Amino acid sequence: MGSLRFVWASLWRKKTRALLTILSLICAFLLFGLLQALAVFFTAGADFVGASRLIVQSRVSFTDSLPLRLLPEIESVPGVKAVSHDQWFGGVVGENTPVFTFATDPARLRVAYPEWVMGDAEWRAFEQTRTGAIVGRVVADQRGWKVGDKLPLRSNIFPQKDGSMTWEFDVVGIYDGLDASWQSQTQSVYVNHAYFSEASQFGGGLAGIFAVVLEDVNRADEVARAIDARFLNSPYETKTQSEKDFNKGFFAQIGDIGLIVSLILVAVFFTILTLTGNTMAQAVRERIPELAVLKTLGFSDTRVTVLVLGEALLLCLIGGFAGMALASVMIGGLAQAAPQFFGAVRADATVWLQAVAAMLVLALAVGLPPALRAGRLRIVDALAGR
Amino acid sequence: MSTALVEIRNVTKHYVRGKQKVEVLHGISIDIPKGDFVALMGPSGSGKTTLLNLIGGLDQPSGGEIVVDGERIDRMSGGQLSDWRARHVGFVFQFYNLLPVLTAERNVELPLLLTKMGAAERLKRANIALEIVGLKDRARHKPKELSGGQEQRVAIARALVSDPTLLVCDEPTGDLDRKTADEILTLLQRLNSEYGKTIVMVTHDPKAAEYARRTLHLDKGTLLADSAAAA
């Protein structure tokens, strides 16, 4: 029996108590895994999105659309290679299931977003079909949409000129992502802006954002400043930022996700700290004569301290890893069930490293005080029950 | 040159309880030869357990010298004493003090965790020790599955397993009925006579003391008499 087996046996001295403590740790780390994965996703933005593109939006809010006539002016700014534009369509299918839908210029989208991969014929069909729509692979697979399908999409913003909120598009292409990260992002539908602009009761000739492709990514700040300067003191002042920053800002509208997650986790871990700390303290209190016997047999103060600390560590590692494993499984399930929301959320190496760090800190916090107490026990007093 | 295994010279011990200084031992001097079986007797508060703790290296004297097998243990630090106890002393307590989460053989194996012995060798030795105390067939039982006498036998096996120089027993039969107590004392006697183990045993039971070769009487921290057992 090595020391580890001894620690293991000691851990299960009171099975019910150990199980309940481990269950509470599992719950804590399940929450940690889920929330931290969300926080990493929200706060990091899409890390794979580089700085090769800038996003131009209204200085007030991206919900405040900009006129399309700004496009040639943006294009004329030195350092700008190409510009595309998107208008949020607000698509809904079925009862009330949202589908991320944007009205765009097909040719410009193809140039600005080489990460969307589709055959030439499909790109041509998208450009040439006024009612054409292309669908991301993830959402196509999820909904069973394929090329040739009629796609009835309700807009919760834009009615057609006849008053109907339901628009009918023709699926002319399914696009994939350039790599695994982009593939997970193929969750949107693009419709032809020309058709949208002509048929919509309002909102024609507007764009929510312009995506600007740079000639030189190192000049991103300079170009962004030049674009914003171009429209300064005009009715359409702009805010230009990198695509990554734009994504962060988009999620920040929901709230400061990082702060919210941190506050929840602080509350959870404070509870766990007191609960597990109390369990460990109680476990050591009950075993004072046993610990004194170990010291009598020749176990040094340090060795006894390490044994008790090892018990706290084992407890936290079991609960922590089980909770994180469960969180990973749940995140995988969520990603499958609702890829448009959770497709890119995952408990990656960063989240796991944070979790392991949390386990170690927790083990130290709950284990060190009773471990030090155990190490300092005076054998004679402990055996005499003093 | 002295041939005693344990040499106690003018040992004093006092405790401070609150503002009060309590003198427990007053200048005790004893020699315990190798292979002896000594019973320490005396009323409650006479200092017998304190003296036993000093001999076993569980506590340090306030004054005087304690030499065991040529080593001045009264000068050792806490860490040195831990190491010394692991190598030289086996302990048997009144309430057995087995670890309830471990089986008998794992309890017996405990002192060997402090050695560099491999797992197989540790288990082999633990089982030999259990065989000596007649409990080999109970090796896989946990303490709660054993009777009081059996638990004490396991405790004796644990005390024996690292082949210590000295066995220190604090009221080893205090929690047992007469018949079981006699069995345990016979076992200790056998360990003394057959295996040559030097044993120091605290007891307040005169019948238990009869199993020892020699009985030392303490009262109020002073050694009263040193008498050889009749048997």
XYZ file of C-alpha atoms in Angstrom:
617
model
C 0.000 0.000 0.000
C 1.656 3.210 -1.102
C 0.855 6.603 0.335
C -1.656 7.243 -2.457
C -3.680 4.181 -1.525
C -3.586 5.251 2.083
C -4.871 8.709 1.112
C -7.543 7.070 -1.050
C -8.666 4.840 1.841
C -8.757 7.813 4.228
C -10.837 9.801 1.762
C -13.584 7.180 1.871
C -13.605 6.924 5.650
C -17.147 8.344 5.655
C -18.499 7.281 2.302
C -21.705 9.322 2.306
C -19.933 12.495 3.303
C -17.185 11.963 0.741
C -19.740 11.247 -1.987
C -21.796 14.337 -1.168
C -18.705 16.520 -1.119
C -17.551 15.111 -4.435
C -21.026 15.664 -5.882
C -20.962 19.296 -4.818
C -17.507 19.660 -6.370
C -18.789 18.041 -9.565
C -21.633 20.576 -9.677
C -19.213 23.446 -9.091
C -16.833 22.350 -11.829
C -19.703 21.519 -14.180
C -20.810 25.134 -13.798
C -17.222 26.283 -14.097
C -16.733 24.337 -17.325
C -19.972 25.555 -18.893
C -19.636 29.183 -17.856
C -15.937 29.476 -18.481
C -16.322 27.976 -21.946
C -18.999 30.573 -22.671
C -16.853 33.340 -21.201
C -13.827 32.344 -23.267
C -16.033 32.259 -26.347
C -17.606 35.630 -25.626
C -14.597 37.513 -24.346
C -12.092 36.165 -26.832
C -14.462 36.748 -29.711
C -13.695 34.423 -32.534
C -9.966 34.157 -32.139
C -9.594 32.659 -35.555
C -10.950 35.926 -37.005
C -7.823 37.814 -37.886
C -7.230 41.531 -38.303
C -7.310 41.318 -42.078
C -10.778 42.868 -42.162
C -12.266 45.959 -40.641
C -15.924 46.403 -39.862
C -17.499 49.806 -40.423
C -20.728 50.491 -38.550
C -22.715 53.499 -37.485
C -21.010 55.347 -34.654
C -24.310 55.226 -32.750
C -25.004 51.483 -33.025
C -24.764 48.767 -35.589
C -28.563 48.572 -35.463
C -28.509 52.057 -36.975
C -27.976 51.232 -40.658
C -25.760 53.230 -42.998
C -26.636 54.197 -46.596
C -25.014 52.124 -49.308
C -23.749 55.275 -50.982
C -20.962 55.310 -48.365
C -19.504 52.222 -50.051
C -17.604 53.937 -52.899
C -16.267 56.477 -50.439
C -14.970 53.724 -48.185
C -13.499 51.975 -51.215
C -11.620 55.112 -52.130
C -9.803 55.292 -48.785
C -6.145 54.409 -49.357
C -5.304 50.953 -48.068
C -8.769 49.520 -48.738
C -8.669 46.550 -51.080
C -12.347 45.571 -51.209
C -15.619 46.244 -49.406
C -18.717 44.139 -48.884
C -21.880 44.988 -47.007
C -24.377 43.103 -44.861
C -27.864 43.999 -43.715
C -29.332 42.078 -40.792
C -32.516 40.488 -42.099
C -33.845 38.997 -38.858
C -34.834 35.637 -40.348
C -37.158 33.242 -38.571
C -38.311 29.749 -39.546
C -40.949 27.454 -38.097
C -42.699 28.668 -34.976
C -40.126 31.215 -33.983
C -36.693 29.728 -34.583
C -34.160 32.390 -35.509
C -31.796 31.800 -38.405
C -28.932 34.266 -38.761
C -29.754 35.851 -42.126
C -27.979 38.692 -43.900
C -28.751 40.490 -47.156
C -25.508 40.937 -49.052
C -23.942 41.534 -52.427
C -22.886 38.034 -53.570
C -19.875 39.137 -55.615
C -18.577 41.380 -52.873
C -19.149 38.679 -50.208
C -17.090 36.214 -52.230
C -14.180 38.661 -52.437
C -14.345 39.837 -48.831
C -14.841 36.407 -47.278
C -12.591 33.851 -48.978
C -13.195 31.757 -45.835
C -16.601 30.805 -47.264
C -15.930 28.025 -49.694
C -18.386 27.131 -52.460
C -18.185 25.988 -56.065
C -17.933 28.563 -58.891
C -21.291 27.479 -60.282
C -22.979 28.085 -56.942
C -21.352 31.500 -56.532
C -22.496 32.402 -60.066
C -25.987 31.155 -59.307
C -26.055 33.305 -56.167
C -24.992 36.375 -58.144
C -27.453 35.739 -60.942
C -30.533 34.622 -59.011
C -32.384 37.584 -57.535
C -34.221 35.367 -55.034
C -31.089 33.321 -54.419
C -29.873 32.370 -50.983
C -26.822 30.465 -49.846
C -26.918 28.462 -46.651
C -24.080 27.559 -44.264
C -23.287 23.851 -44.010
C -24.075 23.631 -40.300
C -27.525 25.150 -40.598
C -28.220 23.262 -43.874
C -27.385 19.938 -42.216
C -29.406 20.831 -39.165
C -32.522 21.799 -41.125
C -32.075 19.405 -44.041
C -31.950 22.222 -46.597
C -30.392 21.528 -49.953
C -29.764 23.270 -53.256
C -33.013 23.661 -55.186
C -35.189 24.007 -52.096
C -37.631 26.857 -51.712
C -36.770 28.602 -48.494
C -39.612 30.510 -46.818
C -38.061 32.906 -44.304
C -40.015 35.264 -42.131
C -38.357 38.546 -41.298
C -39.153 39.966 -37.914
C -38.045 43.395 -39.145
C -38.672 43.898 -42.851
C -42.081 43.402 -44.533
C -42.309 43.111 -48.290
C -44.029 45.849 -50.186
C -47.247 43.779 -50.221
C -47.121 43.697 -46.432
C -46.118 40.057 -46.151
C -43.430 39.268 -43.601
C -42.651 35.954 -45.285
C -40.037 36.005 -47.996
C -39.412 33.119 -50.326
C -35.867 32.427 -51.439
C -34.296 29.770 -53.622
C -31.406 27.848 -52.110
C -28.687 28.049 -54.788
C -25.679 27.008 -52.754
C -24.406 25.490 -49.548
C -21.175 27.047 -48.341
C -18.465 25.469 -46.210
C -15.767 26.959 -44.036
C -12.106 27.147 -45.026
C -11.051 25.183 -41.936
C -12.591 23.543 -38.896
C -13.041 26.840 -37.027
C -14.730 28.520 -39.950
C -16.740 25.398 -40.667
C -18.249 25.664 -37.192
C -19.319 29.190 -38.140
C -21.293 28.177 -41.216
C -24.511 28.932 -39.429
C -25.854 31.836 -41.482
C -27.993 32.350 -44.533
C -27.049 35.013 -47.067
C -29.712 36.404 -49.372
C -29.291 38.646 -52.378
C -29.291 42.291 -51.266
C -30.497 43.561 -54.624
C -33.743 41.585 -54.288
C -34.136 42.507 -50.622
C -33.531 46.171 -51.334
C -36.091 46.272 -54.128
C -38.822 44.227 -52.435
C -38.616 45.547 -48.897
C -41.070 48.170 -47.682
C -38.176 49.995 -46.066
C -34.501 49.516 -45.442
C -33.587 49.343 -49.112
C -30.264 50.909 -49.943
C -28.992 50.435 -46.404
C -26.320 48.300 -44.830
C -25.862 47.438 -41.177
C -22.128 47.028 -41.619
C -19.439 47.273 -44.250
C -16.670 44.684 -44.196
C -13.424 46.216 -45.392
C -10.605 44.052 -46.744
C -7.209 45.651 -46.199
C -4.310 45.792 -48.610
C -1.914 45.613 -45.685
C -3.071 44.297 -42.293
C -0.340 46.295 -40.581
C -2.103 49.487 -41.624
C -5.404 48.485 -39.987
C -5.404 51.308 -37.405
C -4.435 53.929 -39.940
C -7.152 52.846 -42.414
C -9.775 52.647 -39.649
C -8.952 56.185 -38.548
C -9.054 57.413 -42.172
C -12.510 55.889 -42.745
C -13.944 57.394 -39.575
C -12.326 60.765 -40.418
C -13.962 60.654 -43.828
C -17.446 60.641 -42.287
C -16.740 62.828 -39.268
C -19.370 65.556 -38.753
C -21.584 63.982 -41.418
C -25.078 62.605 -40.733
C -23.547 59.135 -40.883
C -20.560 59.118 -38.604
C -18.883 55.735 -38.505
C -17.053 53.521 -36.079
C -14.439 51.317 -37.671
C -12.766 48.484 -35.822
C -11.225 45.102 -36.430
C -13.598 42.234 -37.042
C -12.498 40.643 -33.777
C -13.241 43.777 -31.771
C -16.575 44.077 -33.546
C -17.489 40.552 -32.515
C -16.494 41.301 -28.930
C -18.618 44.427 -28.976
C -21.518 42.469 -30.409
C -21.457 40.022 -27.531
C -20.861 42.807 -25.031
C -24.350 44.058 -25.815
C -25.651 41.080 -23.862
C -23.701 42.388 -20.899
C -20.188 42.083 -19.577
C -20.168 38.320 -19.959
C -16.774 37.965 -18.327
C -17.910 39.889 -15.267
C -21.215 38.025 -15.005
C -19.459 34.664 -15.276
C -16.815 35.729 -12.768
C -19.441 36.817 -10.250
C -21.373 33.564 -10.573
C -18.194 31.530 -10.255
C -17.022 33.507 -7.226
C -20.352 32.743 -5.537
C -20.149 29.067 -6.492
C -16.563 28.653 -5.389
C -17.078 30.543 -2.151
C -19.868 28.100 -1.307
C -17.725 25.138 -2.305
C -14.786 26.515 -0.374
C -16.769 26.725 2.851
C -18.466 23.374 2.261
C -15.339 21.424 1.347
C -13.254 23.318 3.873
C -15.689 22.372 6.606
C -15.700 18.743 5.436
C -11.919 18.566 5.503
C -11.689 20.266 8.890
C -14.284 17.881 10.305
C -12.556 14.868 8.760
C -9.257 15.831 10.382
C -10.879 16.672 13.730
C -12.429 13.210 13.869
C -9.114 11.565 13.087
C -6.837 13.323 15.525
C -6.067 10.113 17.488
C -5.399 8.264 14.213
C -3.078 11.005 13.020
C -1.327 10.889 16.386
C -0.852 7.136 15.910
C 0.753 7.754 12.521
C 3.155 10.190 14.145
C 3.811 7.686 16.923
C 4.761 5.106 14.305
C 7.365 7.527 12.965
C 5.504 9.549 10.335
C 7.105 13.002 10.394
C 5.152 16.253 10.768
C 5.738 17.017 7.087
C 4.596 13.593 5.999
C 1.358 13.850 7.976
C 0.776 17.358 6.548
C 1.314 16.055 3.017
C -1.033 13.092 3.595
C -3.888 15.365 4.702
C -3.184 17.851 1.930
C -3.096 14.936 -0.502
C -6.556 13.956 0.636
C -7.901 17.454 -0.107
C -6.138 17.415 -3.461
C -7.546 14.005 -4.374
C -11.041 15.141 -3.371
C -10.816 18.285 -5.518
C -9.258 16.455 -8.470
C -11.927 13.742 -8.499
C -14.778 16.263 -8.274
C -13.073 18.708 -10.601
C -12.227 16.304 -13.400
C -15.614 14.589 -13.206
C -17.361 17.983 -13.332
C -15.245 19.183 -16.237
C -15.764 15.931 -18.140
C -19.499 16.321 -17.651
C -19.303 19.951 -18.792
C -17.445 18.888 -21.954
C -20.105 16.292 -22.722
C -22.889 18.821 -22.112
C -21.201 21.458 -24.276
C -20.872 18.863 -27.043
C -24.568 18.056 -26.665
C -25.533 21.719 -26.740
C -23.391 22.297 -29.814
C -25.204 19.489 -31.589
C -28.645 20.553 -30.436
C -28.234 24.263 -31.161
C -25.196 24.800 -33.353
C -26.249 28.320 -34.255
C -25.752 29.323 -30.619
C -23.255 26.886 -29.183
C -21.447 25.552 -32.258
C -18.230 27.381 -31.468
C -18.411 27.052 -27.678
C -16.105 24.378 -26.348
C -14.244 23.497 -23.192
C -10.842 23.858 -24.824
C -7.344 23.589 -23.377
C -7.607 27.096 -21.898
C -10.758 26.205 -19.967
C -9.247 22.907 -18.778
C -6.063 24.639 -17.630
C -8.128 27.208 -15.747
C -10.116 24.371 -14.171
C -6.980 22.499 -13.077
C -5.632 25.725 -11.591
C -8.955 26.206 -9.756
C -8.760 22.612 -8.435
C -5.238 23.169 -7.105
C -6.098 26.508 -5.496
C -9.239 25.036 -3.967
C -7.324 22.012 -2.649
C -4.734 24.285 -1.064
C -7.371 26.582 0.429
C -9.421 23.782 1.970
C -6.582 21.375 2.707
C -3.772 23.501 4.034
C -5.313 24.686 7.353
C -6.291 21.174 8.564
C -3.089 19.717 7.098
C -0.946 22.167 9.028
C -2.975 21.458 12.141
C -2.436 17.726 11.646
C 1.285 18.267 11.120
C 1.571 20.310 14.310
C -0.260 17.781 16.524
C 1.557 16.952 19.753
C 1.391 13.177 20.011
C 1.059 13.026 23.789
C -1.786 15.563 23.870
C -3.580 14.023 20.896
C -3.404 10.502 22.332
C -4.666 11.790 25.660
C -7.601 13.474 23.901
C -6.433 16.971 24.870
C 30.322 0.375 30.192
C 26.631 -0.246 30.836
C 24.865 -3.175 29.089
C 21.359 -1.760 29.615
C 19.243 -1.202 26.518
C 17.442 1.692 28.194
C 19.327 3.944 30.601
C 17.334 6.603 32.381
C 19.364 8.983 34.497
C 17.815 11.470 36.907
C 14.933 12.243 34.550
C 12.472 14.968 35.478
C 9.359 16.066 33.690
C 7.036 18.951 34.330
C 4.112 20.394 32.426
C 2.795 23.901 32.468
C -0.986 23.969 32.708
C -2.174 27.553 32.527
C -0.064 29.402 35.069
C 0.647 26.252 37.037
C 3.783 24.167 36.754
C 2.980 20.505 37.385
C 5.916 18.294 38.352
C 5.229 14.791 37.055
C 8.549 12.953 37.407
C 11.164 13.692 40.037
C 14.641 12.457 39.174
C 13.889 8.938 37.969
C 16.789 6.600 37.243
C 16.276 3.130 35.796
C 18.241 0.631 33.734
C 16.376 -1.796 31.515
C 18.587 -4.546 30.124
C 18.094 -5.909 26.649
C 15.537 -8.727 26.635
C 13.830 -7.556 29.817
C 10.052 -7.400 30.283
C 9.254 -4.582 32.673
C 5.875 -3.665 34.089
C 5.403 -0.089 35.258
C 2.755 0.109 37.948
C 1.293 2.850 40.016
C -1.907 4.738 40.764
C -3.410 7.246 38.394
C -1.267 10.353 38.143
C 1.857 8.555 39.326
C 3.666 9.386 36.105
C 3.903 5.906 34.615
C 2.476 6.848 31.204
C 4.649 9.966 31.152
C 7.700 7.810 31.790
C 6.605 5.367 29.092
C 6.180 8.258 26.623
C 9.703 9.430 27.414
C 11.149 5.937 26.922
C 9.251 5.619 23.621
C 10.457 9.005 22.373
C 6.945 10.486 22.232
C 7.897 13.294 24.582
C 11.060 14.970 25.850
C 12.168 15.109 29.488
C 12.552 18.438 31.282
C 15.850 17.245 32.685
C 18.121 14.219 32.886
C 19.298 11.754 30.265
C 17.615 8.961 28.347
C 19.822 6.616 26.377
C 18.289 3.838 24.302
C 20.572 1.381 22.571
C 23.405 3.863 22.899
C 21.530 6.896 21.507
C 20.752 9.993 23.588
C 17.114 10.426 22.633
C 16.593 13.334 25.044
C 18.764 15.464 22.756
C 16.972 14.609 19.531
C 14.840 17.050 17.546
C 11.207 16.246 16.659
C 12.179 15.015 13.192
C 15.052 12.893 14.524
C 12.752 11.372 17.130
C 10.183 10.454 14.438
C 12.868 8.698 12.488
C 14.228 7.026 15.625
C 10.783 5.771 16.669
C 10.202 4.296 13.218
C 13.430 2.301 13.470
C 13.533 1.333 17.139
C 10.149 1.312 18.865
C 6.902 -0.592 18.481
C 3.850 0.813 20.271
C 0.796 -0.970 21.654
C -2.055 1.148 23.044
C -4.932 0.412 25.381
C -7.534 1.137 22.701
C -5.556 -0.553 19.883
C -5.647 2.616 17.737
C -5.939 0.802 14.436
C -6.946 2.800 11.397
C -10.556 1.785 10.695
C -10.324 2.342 6.925
C -7.530 -0.197 6.510
C -7.590 -3.981 6.687
C -5.547 -5.783 9.319
C -2.629 -6.405 6.959
C -2.683 -2.795 5.732
C -2.641 -1.571 9.331
C 0.316 -3.805 10.060
C 2.027 -2.602 6.898
C 1.838 1.066 7.961
C 5.238 1.380 9.710
C 6.884 -0.199 6.657
C 5.658 2.684 4.474
C 8.458 4.657 6.063
C 11.055 2.257 4.696
C 12.296 1.798 1.148
C 10.794 -1.682 1.025
C 8.803 -2.705 -2.054
C 5.053 -3.328 -1.841
C 5.350 -7.124 -2.116
C 8.008 -7.298 0.596
C 5.922 -5.042 2.858
C 2.884 -7.279 2.526
C 4.960 -10.402 3.067
C 6.344 -9.006 6.323
C 2.931 -7.823 7.447
C 1.582 -11.318 6.970
C 4.490 -12.860 8.861
C 3.770 -10.493 11.776
C 0.091 -11.455 11.657
C 1.078 -15.109 11.653
C 3.202 -14.578 14.779
C 0.194 -13.137 16.623
C -2.068 -15.887 15.243
C -4.221 -13.764 12.951
C -3.067 -14.636 9.457
C -6.556 -15.767 8.503
C -7.922 -12.332 9.460
C -5.495 -10.348 7.305
C -8.190 -8.951 5.006
C -10.597 -7.994 7.771
C -11.131 -4.439 8.852
C -10.867 -3.553 12.572
C -14.640 -3.329 13.014
C -14.876 -6.953 11.860
C -12.522 -8.095 14.637
C -12.994 -8.647 18.363
C -11.155 -6.496 20.910
C -8.563 -9.187 21.502
C -8.025 -9.646 17.797
C -7.650 -5.905 17.312
C -4.993 -5.830 20.014
C -3.190 -8.724 18.316
C -3.189 -6.728 15.068
C -1.814 -3.743 17.015
C 0.937 -5.988 18.410
C 1.699 -7.252 14.897
C 1.960 -3.625 13.755
C 4.349 -2.942 16.622
C 6.451 -5.957 15.667
C 6.560 -5.645 11.898
C 9.563 -3.362 11.644
C 11.488 -5.570 14.105
C 11.956 -2.825 16.717
C 14.495 -2.839 19.518
C 11.842 -2.038 22.094
C 8.112 -2.712 22.542
C 6.265 -0.031 24.499
C 2.814 -1.025 25.710
C 0.405 1.354 27.443
C -2.249 -0.610 29.329
C -2.434 -3.220 26.552
C -5.106 -5.219 28.372
C -7.004 -2.318 29.898
C -9.908 -2.682 27.498
C -10.093 -6.480 27.474
C -11.816 -9.151 29.560
C -9.668 -11.368 31.812
C -9.429 -14.319 29.442
C -8.520 -12.211 26.433
C -6.142 -10.145 28.552
C -4.349 -13.343 29.583
C -4.031 -14.373 25.938
C -2.531 -11.004 25.018
C -0.147 -11.060 27.963
C 0.901 -14.613 27.097
C 1.599 -13.398 23.576
C 3.739 -10.536 24.918
C 5.542 -12.981 27.188
C 6.227 -15.227 24.195
C 7.554 -12.274 22.179
C 9.876 -11.554 25.081
C 11.059 -15.089 25.696
C 11.072 -16.511 22.153
C 11.890 -13.451 20.083
C 13.970 -11.618 22.682
C 11.931 -8.438 22.479
C 12.524 -5.927 25.259
C 9.129 -4.850 26.554
C 8.107 -1.968 28.796
C 4.459 -2.182 29.794
C 2.361 0.232 31.814
C -0.421 -1.435 33.749
C -2.457 -0.891 36.863
C -3.453 -4.559 36.926
C -1.273 -6.649 39.314
C -2.249 -9.840 37.439
C -0.946 -8.316 34.204
C 2.265 -7.302 35.949
C 2.819 -10.934 36.940
C 3.589 -11.728 33.305
C 6.570 -9.337 33.374
C 10.037 -10.302 34.568
C 10.227 -7.230 36.728
C 7.806 -4.645 38.126
C 8.630 -1.031 38.842
C 6.307 0.896 41.150
C 5.855 4.594 40.756
C 4.025 6.993 43.005
C 3.770 10.767 42.645
C 6.575 10.777 40.129
C 9.013 8.842 42.220
C 10.256 5.295 41.799
C 9.223 3.321 44.883
C 10.345 -0.203 44.344
C 11.866 -2.538 41.805
C 10.734 -6.125 42.252
C 11.347 -9.222 40.180
C 8.190 -11.200 39.352
C 7.704 -14.457 41.148
C 7.095 -16.419 37.970
